[in-house]
PDB file of C-alpha atoms in Angstrom:
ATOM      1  CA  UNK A   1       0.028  12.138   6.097  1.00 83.00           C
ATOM      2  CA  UNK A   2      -3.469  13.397   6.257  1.00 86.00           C
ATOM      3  CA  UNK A   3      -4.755   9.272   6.292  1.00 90.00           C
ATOM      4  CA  UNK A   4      -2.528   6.674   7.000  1.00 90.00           C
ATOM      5  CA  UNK A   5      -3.825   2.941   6.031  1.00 91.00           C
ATOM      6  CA  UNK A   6      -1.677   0.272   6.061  1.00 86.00           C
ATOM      7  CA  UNK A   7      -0.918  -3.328   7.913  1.00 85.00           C
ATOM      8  CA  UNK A   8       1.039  -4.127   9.648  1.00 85.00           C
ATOM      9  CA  UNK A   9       3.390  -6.888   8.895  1.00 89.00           C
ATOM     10  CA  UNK A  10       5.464  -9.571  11.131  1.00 91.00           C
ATOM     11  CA  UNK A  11       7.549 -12.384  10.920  1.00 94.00           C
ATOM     12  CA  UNK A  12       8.385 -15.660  11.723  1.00 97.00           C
ATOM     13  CA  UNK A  13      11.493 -16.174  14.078  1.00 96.00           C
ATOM     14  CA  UNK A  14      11.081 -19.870  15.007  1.00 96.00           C
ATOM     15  CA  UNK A  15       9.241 -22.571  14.764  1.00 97.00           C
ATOM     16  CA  UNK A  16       8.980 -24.750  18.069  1.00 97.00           C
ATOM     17  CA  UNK A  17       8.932 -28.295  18.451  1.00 96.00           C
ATOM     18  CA  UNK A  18       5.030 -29.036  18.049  1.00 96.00           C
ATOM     19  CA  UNK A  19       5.763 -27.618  14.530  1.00 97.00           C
ATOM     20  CA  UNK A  20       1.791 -25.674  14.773  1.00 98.00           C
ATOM     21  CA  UNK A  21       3.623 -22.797  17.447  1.00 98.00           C
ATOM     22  CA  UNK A  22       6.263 -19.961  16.143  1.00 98.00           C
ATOM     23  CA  UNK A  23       7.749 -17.284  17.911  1.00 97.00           C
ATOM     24  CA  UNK A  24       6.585 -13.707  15.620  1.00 95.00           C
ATOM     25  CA  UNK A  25       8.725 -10.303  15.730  1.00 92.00           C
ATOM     26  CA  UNK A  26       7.642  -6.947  15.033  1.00 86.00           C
ATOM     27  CA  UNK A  27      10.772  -6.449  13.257  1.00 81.00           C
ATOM     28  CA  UNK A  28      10.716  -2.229  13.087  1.00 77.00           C
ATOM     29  CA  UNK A  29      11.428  -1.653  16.893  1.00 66.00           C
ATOM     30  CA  UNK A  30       9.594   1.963  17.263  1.00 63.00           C
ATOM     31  CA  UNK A  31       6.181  -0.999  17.005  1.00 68.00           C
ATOM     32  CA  UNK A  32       6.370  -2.989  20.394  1.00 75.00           C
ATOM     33  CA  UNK A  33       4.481  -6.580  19.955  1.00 79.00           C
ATOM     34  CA  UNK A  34       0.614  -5.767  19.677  1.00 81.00           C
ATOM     35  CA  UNK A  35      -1.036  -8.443  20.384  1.00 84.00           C
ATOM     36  CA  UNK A  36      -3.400  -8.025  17.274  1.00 87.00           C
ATOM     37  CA  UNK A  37      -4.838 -11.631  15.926  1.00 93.00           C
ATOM     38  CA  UNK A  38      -8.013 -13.287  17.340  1.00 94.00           C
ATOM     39  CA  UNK A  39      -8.695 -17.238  17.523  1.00 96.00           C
ATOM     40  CA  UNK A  40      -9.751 -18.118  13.630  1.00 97.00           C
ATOM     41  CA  UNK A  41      -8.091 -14.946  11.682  1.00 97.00           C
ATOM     42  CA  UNK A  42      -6.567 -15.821   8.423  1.00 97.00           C
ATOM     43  CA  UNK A  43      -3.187 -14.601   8.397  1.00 96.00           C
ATOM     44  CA  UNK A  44      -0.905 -14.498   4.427  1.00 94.00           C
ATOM     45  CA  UNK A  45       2.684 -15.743   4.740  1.00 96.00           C
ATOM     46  CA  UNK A  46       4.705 -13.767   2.156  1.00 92.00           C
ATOM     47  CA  UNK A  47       7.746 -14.056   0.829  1.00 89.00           C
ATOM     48  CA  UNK A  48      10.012 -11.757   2.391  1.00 88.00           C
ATOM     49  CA  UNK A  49      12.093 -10.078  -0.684  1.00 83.00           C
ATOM     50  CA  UNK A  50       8.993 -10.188  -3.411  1.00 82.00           C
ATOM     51  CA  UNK A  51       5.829 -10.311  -1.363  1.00 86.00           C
ATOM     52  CA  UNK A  52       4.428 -12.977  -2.928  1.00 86.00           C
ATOM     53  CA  UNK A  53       2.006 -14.458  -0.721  1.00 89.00           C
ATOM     54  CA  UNK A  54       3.014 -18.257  -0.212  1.00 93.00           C
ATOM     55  CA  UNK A  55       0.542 -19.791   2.402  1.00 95.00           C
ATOM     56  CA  UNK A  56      -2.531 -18.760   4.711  1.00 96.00           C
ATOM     57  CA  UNK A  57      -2.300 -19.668   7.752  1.00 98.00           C
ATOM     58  CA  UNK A  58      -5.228 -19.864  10.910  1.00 98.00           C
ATOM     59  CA  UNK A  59      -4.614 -18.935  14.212  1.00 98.00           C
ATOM     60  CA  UNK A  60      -5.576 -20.727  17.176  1.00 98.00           C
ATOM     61  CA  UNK A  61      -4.342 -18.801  20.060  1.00 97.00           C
ATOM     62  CA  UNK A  62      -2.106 -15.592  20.354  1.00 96.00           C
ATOM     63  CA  UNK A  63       0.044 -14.550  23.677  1.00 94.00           C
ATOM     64  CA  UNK A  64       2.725 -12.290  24.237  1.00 93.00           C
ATOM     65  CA  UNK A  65       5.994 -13.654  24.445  1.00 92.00           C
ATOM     66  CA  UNK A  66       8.158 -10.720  25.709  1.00 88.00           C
ATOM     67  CA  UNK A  67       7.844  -6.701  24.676  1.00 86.00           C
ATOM     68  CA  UNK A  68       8.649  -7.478  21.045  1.00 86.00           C
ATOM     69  CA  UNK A  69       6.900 -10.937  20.290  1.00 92.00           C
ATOM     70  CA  UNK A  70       4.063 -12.763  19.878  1.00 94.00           C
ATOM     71  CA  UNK A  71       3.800 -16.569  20.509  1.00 96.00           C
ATOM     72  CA  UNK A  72       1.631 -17.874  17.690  1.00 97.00           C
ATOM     73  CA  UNK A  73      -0.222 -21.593  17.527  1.00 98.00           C
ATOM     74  CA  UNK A  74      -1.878 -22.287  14.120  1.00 98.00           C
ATOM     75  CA  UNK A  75      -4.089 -24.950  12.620  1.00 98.00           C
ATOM     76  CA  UNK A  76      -1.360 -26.025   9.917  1.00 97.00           C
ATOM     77  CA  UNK A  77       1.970 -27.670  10.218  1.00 97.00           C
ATOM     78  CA  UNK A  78       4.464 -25.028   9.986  1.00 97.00           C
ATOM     79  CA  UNK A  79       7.538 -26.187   8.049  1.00 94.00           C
ATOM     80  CA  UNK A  80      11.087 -24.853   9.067  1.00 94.00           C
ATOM     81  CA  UNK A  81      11.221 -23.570   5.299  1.00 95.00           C
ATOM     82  CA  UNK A  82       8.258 -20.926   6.817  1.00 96.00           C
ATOM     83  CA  UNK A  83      11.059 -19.245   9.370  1.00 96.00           C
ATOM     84  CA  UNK A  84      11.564 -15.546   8.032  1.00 95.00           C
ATOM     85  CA  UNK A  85       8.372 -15.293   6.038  1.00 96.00           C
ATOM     86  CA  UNK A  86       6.028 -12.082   6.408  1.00 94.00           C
ATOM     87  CA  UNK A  87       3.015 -12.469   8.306  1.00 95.00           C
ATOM     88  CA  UNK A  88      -0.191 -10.102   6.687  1.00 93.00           C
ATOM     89  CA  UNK A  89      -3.749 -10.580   8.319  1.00 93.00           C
ATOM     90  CA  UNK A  90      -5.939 -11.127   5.287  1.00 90.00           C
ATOM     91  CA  UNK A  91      -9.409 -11.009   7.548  1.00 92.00           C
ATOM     92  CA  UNK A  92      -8.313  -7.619   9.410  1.00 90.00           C
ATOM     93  CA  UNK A  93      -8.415  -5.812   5.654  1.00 90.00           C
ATOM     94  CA  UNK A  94     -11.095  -3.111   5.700  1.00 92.00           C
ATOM     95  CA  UNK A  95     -13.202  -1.623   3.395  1.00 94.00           C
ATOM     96  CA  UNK A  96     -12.126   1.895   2.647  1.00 95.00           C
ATOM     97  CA  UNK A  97     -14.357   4.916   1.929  1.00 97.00           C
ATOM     98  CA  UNK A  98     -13.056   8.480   1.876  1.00 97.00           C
ATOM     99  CA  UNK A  99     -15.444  11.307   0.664  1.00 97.00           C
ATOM    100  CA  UNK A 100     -16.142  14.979   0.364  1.00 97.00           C
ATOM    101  CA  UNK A 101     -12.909  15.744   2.303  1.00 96.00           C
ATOM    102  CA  UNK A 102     -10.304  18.416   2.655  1.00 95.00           C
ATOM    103  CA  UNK A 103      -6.969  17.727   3.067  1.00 92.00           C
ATOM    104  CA  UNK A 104      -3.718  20.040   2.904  1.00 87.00           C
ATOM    105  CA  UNK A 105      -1.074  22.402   4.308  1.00 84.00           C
ATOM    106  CA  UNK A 106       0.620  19.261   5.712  1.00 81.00           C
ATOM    107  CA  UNK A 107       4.023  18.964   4.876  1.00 78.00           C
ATOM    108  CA  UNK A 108       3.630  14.385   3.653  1.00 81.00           C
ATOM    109  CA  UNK A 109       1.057  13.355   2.062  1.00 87.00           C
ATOM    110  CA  UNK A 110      -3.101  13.311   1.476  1.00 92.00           C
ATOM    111  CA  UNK A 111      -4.226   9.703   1.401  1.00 94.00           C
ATOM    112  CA  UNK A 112      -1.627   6.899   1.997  1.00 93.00           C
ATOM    113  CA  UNK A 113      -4.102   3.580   1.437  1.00 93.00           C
ATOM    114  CA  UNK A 114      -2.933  -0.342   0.811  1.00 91.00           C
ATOM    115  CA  UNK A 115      -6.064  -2.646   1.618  1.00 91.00           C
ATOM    116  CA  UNK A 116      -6.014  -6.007  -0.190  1.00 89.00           C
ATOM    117  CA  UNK A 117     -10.255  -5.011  -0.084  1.00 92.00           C
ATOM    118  CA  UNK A 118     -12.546  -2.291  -2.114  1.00 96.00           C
ATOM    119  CA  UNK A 119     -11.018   1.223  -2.066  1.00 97.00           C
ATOM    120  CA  UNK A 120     -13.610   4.508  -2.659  1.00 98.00           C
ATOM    121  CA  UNK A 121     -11.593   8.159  -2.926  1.00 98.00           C
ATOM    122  CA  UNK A 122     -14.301  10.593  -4.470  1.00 98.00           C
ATOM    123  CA  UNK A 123     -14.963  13.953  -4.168  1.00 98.00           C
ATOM    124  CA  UNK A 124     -11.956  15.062  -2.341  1.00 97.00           C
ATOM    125  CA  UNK A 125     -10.173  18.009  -2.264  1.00 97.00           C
ATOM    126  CA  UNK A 126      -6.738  17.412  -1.779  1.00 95.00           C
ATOM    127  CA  UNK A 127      -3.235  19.958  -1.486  1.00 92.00           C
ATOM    128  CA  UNK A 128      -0.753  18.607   0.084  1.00 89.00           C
ATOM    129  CA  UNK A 129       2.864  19.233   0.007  1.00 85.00           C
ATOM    130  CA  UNK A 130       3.969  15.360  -1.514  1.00 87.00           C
ATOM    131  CA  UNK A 131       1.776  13.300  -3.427  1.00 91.00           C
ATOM    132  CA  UNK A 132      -2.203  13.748  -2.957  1.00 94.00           C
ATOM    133  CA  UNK A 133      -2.436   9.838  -3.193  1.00 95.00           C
ATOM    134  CA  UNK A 134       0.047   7.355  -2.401  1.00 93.00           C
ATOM    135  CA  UNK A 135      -0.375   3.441  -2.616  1.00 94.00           C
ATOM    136  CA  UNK A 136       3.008   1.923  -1.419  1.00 90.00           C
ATOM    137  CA  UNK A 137       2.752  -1.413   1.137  1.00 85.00           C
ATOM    138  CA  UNK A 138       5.284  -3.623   0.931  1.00 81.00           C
ATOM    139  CA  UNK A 139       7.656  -1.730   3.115  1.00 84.00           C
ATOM    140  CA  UNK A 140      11.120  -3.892   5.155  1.00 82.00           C
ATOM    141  CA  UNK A 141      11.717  -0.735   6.633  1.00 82.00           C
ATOM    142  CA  UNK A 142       8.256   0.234   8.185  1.00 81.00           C
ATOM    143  CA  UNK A 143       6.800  -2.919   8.115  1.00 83.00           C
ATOM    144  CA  UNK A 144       3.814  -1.712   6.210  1.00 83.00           C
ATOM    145  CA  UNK A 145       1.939  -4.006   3.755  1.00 82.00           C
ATOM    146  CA  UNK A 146      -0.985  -4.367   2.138  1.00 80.00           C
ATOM    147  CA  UNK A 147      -1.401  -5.163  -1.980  1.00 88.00           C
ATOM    148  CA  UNK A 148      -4.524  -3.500  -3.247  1.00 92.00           C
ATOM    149  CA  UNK A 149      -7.089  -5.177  -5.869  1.00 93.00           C
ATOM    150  CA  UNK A 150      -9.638  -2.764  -6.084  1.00 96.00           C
ATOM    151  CA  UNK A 151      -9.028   1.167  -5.831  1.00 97.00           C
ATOM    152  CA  UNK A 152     -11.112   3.810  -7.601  1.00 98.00           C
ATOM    153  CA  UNK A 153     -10.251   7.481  -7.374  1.00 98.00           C
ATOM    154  CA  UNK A 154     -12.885   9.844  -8.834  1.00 97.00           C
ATOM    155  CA  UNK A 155     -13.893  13.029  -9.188  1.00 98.00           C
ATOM    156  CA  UNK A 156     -11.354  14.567  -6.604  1.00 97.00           C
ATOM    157  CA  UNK A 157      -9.859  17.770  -6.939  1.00 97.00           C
ATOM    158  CA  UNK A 158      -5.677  17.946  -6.325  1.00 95.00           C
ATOM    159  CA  UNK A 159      -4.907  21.700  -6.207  1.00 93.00           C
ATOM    160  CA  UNK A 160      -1.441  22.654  -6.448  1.00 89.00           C
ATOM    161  CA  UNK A 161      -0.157  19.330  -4.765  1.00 87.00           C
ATOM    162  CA  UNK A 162       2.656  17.146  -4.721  1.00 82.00           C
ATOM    163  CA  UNK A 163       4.994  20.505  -5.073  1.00 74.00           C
ATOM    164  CA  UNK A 164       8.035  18.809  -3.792  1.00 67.00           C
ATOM    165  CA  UNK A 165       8.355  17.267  -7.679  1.00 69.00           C
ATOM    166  CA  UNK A 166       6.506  13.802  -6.362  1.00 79.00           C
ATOM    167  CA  UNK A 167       3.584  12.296  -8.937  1.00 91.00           C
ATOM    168  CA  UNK A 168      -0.090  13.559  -7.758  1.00 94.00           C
ATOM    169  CA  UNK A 169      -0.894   9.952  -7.642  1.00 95.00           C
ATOM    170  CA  UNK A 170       2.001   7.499  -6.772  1.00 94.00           C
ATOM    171  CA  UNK A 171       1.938   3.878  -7.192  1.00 95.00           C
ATOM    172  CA  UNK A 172       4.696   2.218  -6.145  1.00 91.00           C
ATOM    173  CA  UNK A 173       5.799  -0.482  -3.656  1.00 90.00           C
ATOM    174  CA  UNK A 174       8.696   0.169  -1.426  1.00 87.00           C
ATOM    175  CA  UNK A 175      11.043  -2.001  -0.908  1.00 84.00           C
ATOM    176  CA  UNK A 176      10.032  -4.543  -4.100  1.00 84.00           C
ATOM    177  CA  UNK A 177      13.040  -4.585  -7.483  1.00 80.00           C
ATOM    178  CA  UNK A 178      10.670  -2.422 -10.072  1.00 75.00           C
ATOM    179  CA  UNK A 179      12.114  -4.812 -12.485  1.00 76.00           C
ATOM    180  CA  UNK A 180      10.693  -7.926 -11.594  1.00 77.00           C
ATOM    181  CA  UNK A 181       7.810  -9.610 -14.213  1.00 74.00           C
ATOM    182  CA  UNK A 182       5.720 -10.152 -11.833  1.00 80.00           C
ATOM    183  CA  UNK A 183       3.213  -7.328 -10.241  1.00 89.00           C
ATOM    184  CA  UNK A 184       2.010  -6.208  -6.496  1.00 90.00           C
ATOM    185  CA  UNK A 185      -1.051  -3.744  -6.957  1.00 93.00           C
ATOM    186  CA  UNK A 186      -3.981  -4.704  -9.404  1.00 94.00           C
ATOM    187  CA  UNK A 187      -7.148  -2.893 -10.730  1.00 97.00           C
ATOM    188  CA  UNK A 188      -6.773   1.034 -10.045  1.00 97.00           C
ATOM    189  CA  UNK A 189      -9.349   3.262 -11.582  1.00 97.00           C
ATOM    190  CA  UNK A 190      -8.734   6.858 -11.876  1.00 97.00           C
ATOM    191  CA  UNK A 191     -11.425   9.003 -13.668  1.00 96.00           C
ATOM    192  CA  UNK A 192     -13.269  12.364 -13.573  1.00 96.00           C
ATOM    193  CA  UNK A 193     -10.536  13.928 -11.508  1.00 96.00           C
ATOM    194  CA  UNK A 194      -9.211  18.052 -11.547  1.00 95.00           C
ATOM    195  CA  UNK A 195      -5.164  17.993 -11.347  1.00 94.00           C
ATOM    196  CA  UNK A 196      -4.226  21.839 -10.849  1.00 93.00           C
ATOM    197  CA  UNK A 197      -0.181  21.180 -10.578  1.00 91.00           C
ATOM    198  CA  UNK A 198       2.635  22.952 -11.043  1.00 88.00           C
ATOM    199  CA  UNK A 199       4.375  20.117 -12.567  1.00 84.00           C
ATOM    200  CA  UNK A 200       3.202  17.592 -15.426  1.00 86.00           C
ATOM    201  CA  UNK A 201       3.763  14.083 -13.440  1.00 88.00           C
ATOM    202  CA  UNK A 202       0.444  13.277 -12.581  1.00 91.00           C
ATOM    203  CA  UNK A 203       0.518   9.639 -12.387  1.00 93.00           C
ATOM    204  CA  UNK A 204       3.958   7.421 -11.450  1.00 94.00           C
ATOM    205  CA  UNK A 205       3.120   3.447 -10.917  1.00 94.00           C
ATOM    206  CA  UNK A 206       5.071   0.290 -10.544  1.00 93.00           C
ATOM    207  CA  UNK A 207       4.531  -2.991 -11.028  1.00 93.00           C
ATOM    208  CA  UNK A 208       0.752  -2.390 -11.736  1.00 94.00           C
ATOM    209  CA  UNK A 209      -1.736  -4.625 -13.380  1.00 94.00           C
ATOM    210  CA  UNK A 210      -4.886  -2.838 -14.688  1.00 96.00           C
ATOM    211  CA  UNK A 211      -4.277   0.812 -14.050  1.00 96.00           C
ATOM    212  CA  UNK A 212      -6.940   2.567 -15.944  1.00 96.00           C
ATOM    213  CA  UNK A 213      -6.778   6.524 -16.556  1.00 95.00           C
ATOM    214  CA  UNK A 214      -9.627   8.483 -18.463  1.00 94.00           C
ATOM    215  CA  UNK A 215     -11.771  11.818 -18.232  1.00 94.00           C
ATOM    216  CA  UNK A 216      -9.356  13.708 -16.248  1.00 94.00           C
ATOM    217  CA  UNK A 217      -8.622  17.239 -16.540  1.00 93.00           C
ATOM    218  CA  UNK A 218      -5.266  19.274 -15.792  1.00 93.00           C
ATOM    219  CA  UNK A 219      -3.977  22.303 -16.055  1.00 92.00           C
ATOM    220  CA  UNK A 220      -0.165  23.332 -15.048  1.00 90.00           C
ATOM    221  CA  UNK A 221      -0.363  26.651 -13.069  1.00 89.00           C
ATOM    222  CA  UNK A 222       2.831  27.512 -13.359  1.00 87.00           C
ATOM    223  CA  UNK A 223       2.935  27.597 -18.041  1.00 88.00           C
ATOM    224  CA  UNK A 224      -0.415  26.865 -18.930  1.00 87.00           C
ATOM    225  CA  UNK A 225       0.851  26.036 -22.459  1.00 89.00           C
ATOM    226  CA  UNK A 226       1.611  22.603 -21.298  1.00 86.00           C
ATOM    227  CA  UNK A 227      -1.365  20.918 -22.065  1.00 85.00           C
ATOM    228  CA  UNK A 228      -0.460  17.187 -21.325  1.00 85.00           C
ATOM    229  CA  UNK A 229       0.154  15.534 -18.013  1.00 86.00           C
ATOM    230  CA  UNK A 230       3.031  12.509 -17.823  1.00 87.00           C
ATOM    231  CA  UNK A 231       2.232   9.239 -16.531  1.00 90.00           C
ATOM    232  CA  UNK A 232       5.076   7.197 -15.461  1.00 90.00           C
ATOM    233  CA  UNK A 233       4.823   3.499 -15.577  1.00 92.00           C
ATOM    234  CA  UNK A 234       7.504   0.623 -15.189  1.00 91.00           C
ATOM    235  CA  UNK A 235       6.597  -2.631 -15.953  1.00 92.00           C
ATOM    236  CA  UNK A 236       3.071  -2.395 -15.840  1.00 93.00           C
ATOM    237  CA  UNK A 237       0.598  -4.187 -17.574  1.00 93.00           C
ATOM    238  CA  UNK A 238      -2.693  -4.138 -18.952  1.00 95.00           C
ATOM    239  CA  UNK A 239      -3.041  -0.096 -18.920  1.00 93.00           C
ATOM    240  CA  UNK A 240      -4.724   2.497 -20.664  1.00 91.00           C
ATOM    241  CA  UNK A 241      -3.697   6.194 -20.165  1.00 90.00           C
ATOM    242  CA  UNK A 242      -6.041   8.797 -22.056  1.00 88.00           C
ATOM    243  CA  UNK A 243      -4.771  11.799 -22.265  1.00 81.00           C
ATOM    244  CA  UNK A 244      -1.271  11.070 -21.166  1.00 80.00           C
ATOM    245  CA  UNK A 245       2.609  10.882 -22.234  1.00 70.00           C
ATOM    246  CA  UNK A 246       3.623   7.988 -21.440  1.00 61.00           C
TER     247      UNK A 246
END
């Protein structure tokens, strides 16, 4: 991928005695234990088959405890109900700003972002092999997280991307049923944007709520007498495609 932004998640192991102290695994082994949360952070604990967050939790202190874990004390009590729940710093989500760039010729994809916190994409020019945007998180196999609330993609050229038959723009969280009634990413804006494709899937989302889509443009360069662009959406809600098949 051209940009990569993502947590990273954890989880609980154990819970020792004191009931405030657990024993966290970086549960995808190519990610030794980093010893990432500072006295004070707000961590989310998630469910670890919906993502749902359940709790927040505030650290205390943070030491190593081996190559692959972290021995964690926190402010609350820390019920034996919490073992096996996904850890997600909510504090360590940044603000994310990406403008007047080029991206392409790489064989993944152009902007992979999932921050819980505003998201800017404008102006870019983007033509890469997959998808020019991809908002995933909620990954068991990576370990990657991150729900976004707040994502606006303007006025960004995607010229003759996301060839390998992948959406320009795909919304969709790994490892999450898509038929569940209850949704993961909220509030995406995409508007003013050039799609120059060879295909007509511009948009594919899941379990969205308020995905907004107007004053695009596209043109298929491979029959330019297909005028309208797909979008793709299961079990979304509160959307409004202009311009789209849906």
């Amino acid at each position: 991928d051209a940009i990569n932004v993502h947590s990273l998640l954890c989880k609980i192991e154990s819970i020792l005695p004191d009931k405030h102290t657990a024993i966290i695994s970086f549960p995808y082994r190519a990610k030794r234990a980093l010893d990432l949360f500072c006295a004070g952070e707000k961590l989310h604990a998630m469910d670890p088959d919906t993502f749902e967050k359940l709790s927040e939790l505030t650290v205390l202190e943070s030491e190593f405890s081996g190559q692959y874990h972290l021995r964690i004390t926190f402010k609350e009590t820390l019920g034996e109900e919490m073992r096996g729940l996904f850890l997600e710093s909510s504090d360590a989500m940044p603000r994310i700003k990406i403008t007047n760039c080029r991206m392409g010729n790489n064989r993944g994809r152009g902007i992979l972002v999932s921050s819980s916190n505003e998201t800017l994409i404008e102006g870019n020019r983007i033509y890469s092999q997959s998808c020019g945007i991809s908002i995933s998180g909620a990954s068991k196999f990576y370990m990657e997280g991150g729900a976004v609330n707040d994502v606006k993609i303007k006025n960004n050229i995607f010229d003759d991307c996301s060839f390998r038959k992948s959406a320009a723009i795909n919304i969709c969280p790994h490892s999450i049923e898509d038929t569940r009634k209850t949704f993961y990413h909220k509030n995406i804006l995409v508007t003013g944007n050039t799609f120059r494709l060879r295909g007509e899937n511009i948009i594919n989302a899941a379990l969205v709520s308020g995905l907004y889509a107007n004053d695009n443009t596209y043109t298929n360069i491979e029959n330019p007498d297909i005028k309208i662009p797909i979008a793709l959406l299961k079990n979304c809600e509160n959307t409004v495609c202009d311009g789209f098949t849906i």
